[in-house]
C-alpha angles and dihedrals in degrees: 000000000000104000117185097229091202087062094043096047085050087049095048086056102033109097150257095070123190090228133343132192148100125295133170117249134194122224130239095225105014112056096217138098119251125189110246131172106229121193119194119211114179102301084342112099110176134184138204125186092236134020102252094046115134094203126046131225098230146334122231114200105223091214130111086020146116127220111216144161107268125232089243106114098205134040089046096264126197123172145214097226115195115194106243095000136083111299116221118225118192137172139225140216095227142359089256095053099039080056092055100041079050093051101047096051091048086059100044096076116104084226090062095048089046090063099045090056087058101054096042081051087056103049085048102060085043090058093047093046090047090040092046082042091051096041086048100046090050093055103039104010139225098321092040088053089048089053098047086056087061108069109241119225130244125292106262110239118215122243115207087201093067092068108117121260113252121255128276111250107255093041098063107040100121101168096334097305124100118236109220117203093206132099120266110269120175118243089010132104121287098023125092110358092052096062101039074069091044088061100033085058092046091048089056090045088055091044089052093046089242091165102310120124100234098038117125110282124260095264101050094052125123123232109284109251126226107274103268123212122244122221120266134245100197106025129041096203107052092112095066083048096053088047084045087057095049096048103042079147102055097042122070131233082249094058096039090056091042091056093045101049083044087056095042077052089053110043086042074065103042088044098051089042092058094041088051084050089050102045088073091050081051099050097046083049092051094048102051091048083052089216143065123295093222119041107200 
């Protein structure tokens, strides 16, 4: 690695530095201890031979090493041990300040500090999963808390083209009236009018005492009528099938054909004419979600 030695000497003595002092330190060649003034900057630990000194001795990398007590009995010794490469042994004043010396340079390694991140990292997940469970549990309480840990699935989207088909004409006729399977809508098929004849035909049942308690009493009654046909909503010509219904003695095979195949006719237009009323109310719909109604 290509240092500029100009740029490291100004950063050894540019404050703020991690820890400063004096320490003993044996030399490599030379046994004996010799009294040196180390600065620690992050993984950089200098040393001058005096304290005023603009430009240091060495640098030693505290990286790839291990900080631990040295054989040396006296001078309280520790050492930066690299594995293969020279050891350094140096000597402090005191045990306090051999511990912190120990200390500061254990904590200077980018691994140390890697594992530290980690775990910060962890206690803070676990305070921000026991603060969101306790948030949770005091709004909406204990069975609320249970049901935000399953995933939920996504909101269901209504299709307008999964409302049922209406009913042939001769499958639906239940007193003259046709009922529809679909829901009310207003100014559609099958709403109001069909049952303003619902409650027209009701309203004749009551006035004839058909089973209702304040209808007229037995002997007041007026001669039932024939069962007369409504109107219906669907179909014009419900009436002549109704008839049709009554006389199947009077009317021939042939008319009876004739009249069904005429009704199939009318409700393929009605149909078609109601589906041509509900395609702008589709597109709008489509246009406004901006995707298809149905993913395949």
């Amino acid at each position: 690695m290509k240092i500029n030695e100009k740029n490291l000497y100004v950063f050894a003595r540019t404050p703020p530095f991690d820890m400063e002092g004096f320490l003993n330190k044996r030399g490599e060649v030379n046994k004996a201890f010799q009294r040196r003034y180390f600065v620690l900057k992050g993984n950089l630990l200098f040393y001058f031979e005096s304290r005023l000194d603009k430009e240091p001795l060495g640098l030693i990398i505290v990286e790839g090493c291990t900080i631990e007590l040295s054989n040396e009995v006296d001078n309280y010794c520790f050492e930066i041990a690299f594995n293969g490469n020279r050891t350094y042994i140096l000597a402090a004043d005191n045990q306090e300040s051999m511990e912190t010396w120990m200390k500061a340079l254990t904590c200077a390694g980018y691994e140390y500090k890697r594992i530290i991140l980690a775990e910060l990292k962890r206690q803070l997940q676990e305070m921000e999963d026991s603060r969101n469970k306790m948030l949770g549990s005091a709004i909406d309480g204990p069975q609320s808390a249970t049901e935000s840990a399953k995933p939920r699935p996504p909101p269901r989207r209504t299709n307008p083209f999964n409302r049922p088909a209406p009913p042939p004409p001769d499958s639906s006729l239940r007193g003259g009236v046709v009922m529809s399977p679909l829901p009310f809508i207003n100014g559609y098929f099958g709403s109001s009018n069909a049952r303003l004849q619902q409650e027209k035909l009701m309203s004749q049942q009551d006035a004839n005492g058909n089973g209702s308690p304040s209808g007229t009493p037995r002997a007041q009654r007026r001669p039932t009528p024939a069962p007369g046909i409504a109107n219906s909503v669907f179909y014009p010509d419900a009436r002549d099938q109704g008839a049709v219904n009554n006389n199947h003695s009077t009317i021939s095979a042939a008319e009876r054909q004739r009249r069904q195949v005429k009704a199939l006719e009318e409700f393929a237009r009605n149909h078609e004419r109601f589906r041509r009323e509900l395609m702008p109310d589709v597109s709008a719909y489509r246009e406004r979600q901006g995707q298809p109604l149905i993913q395949l």
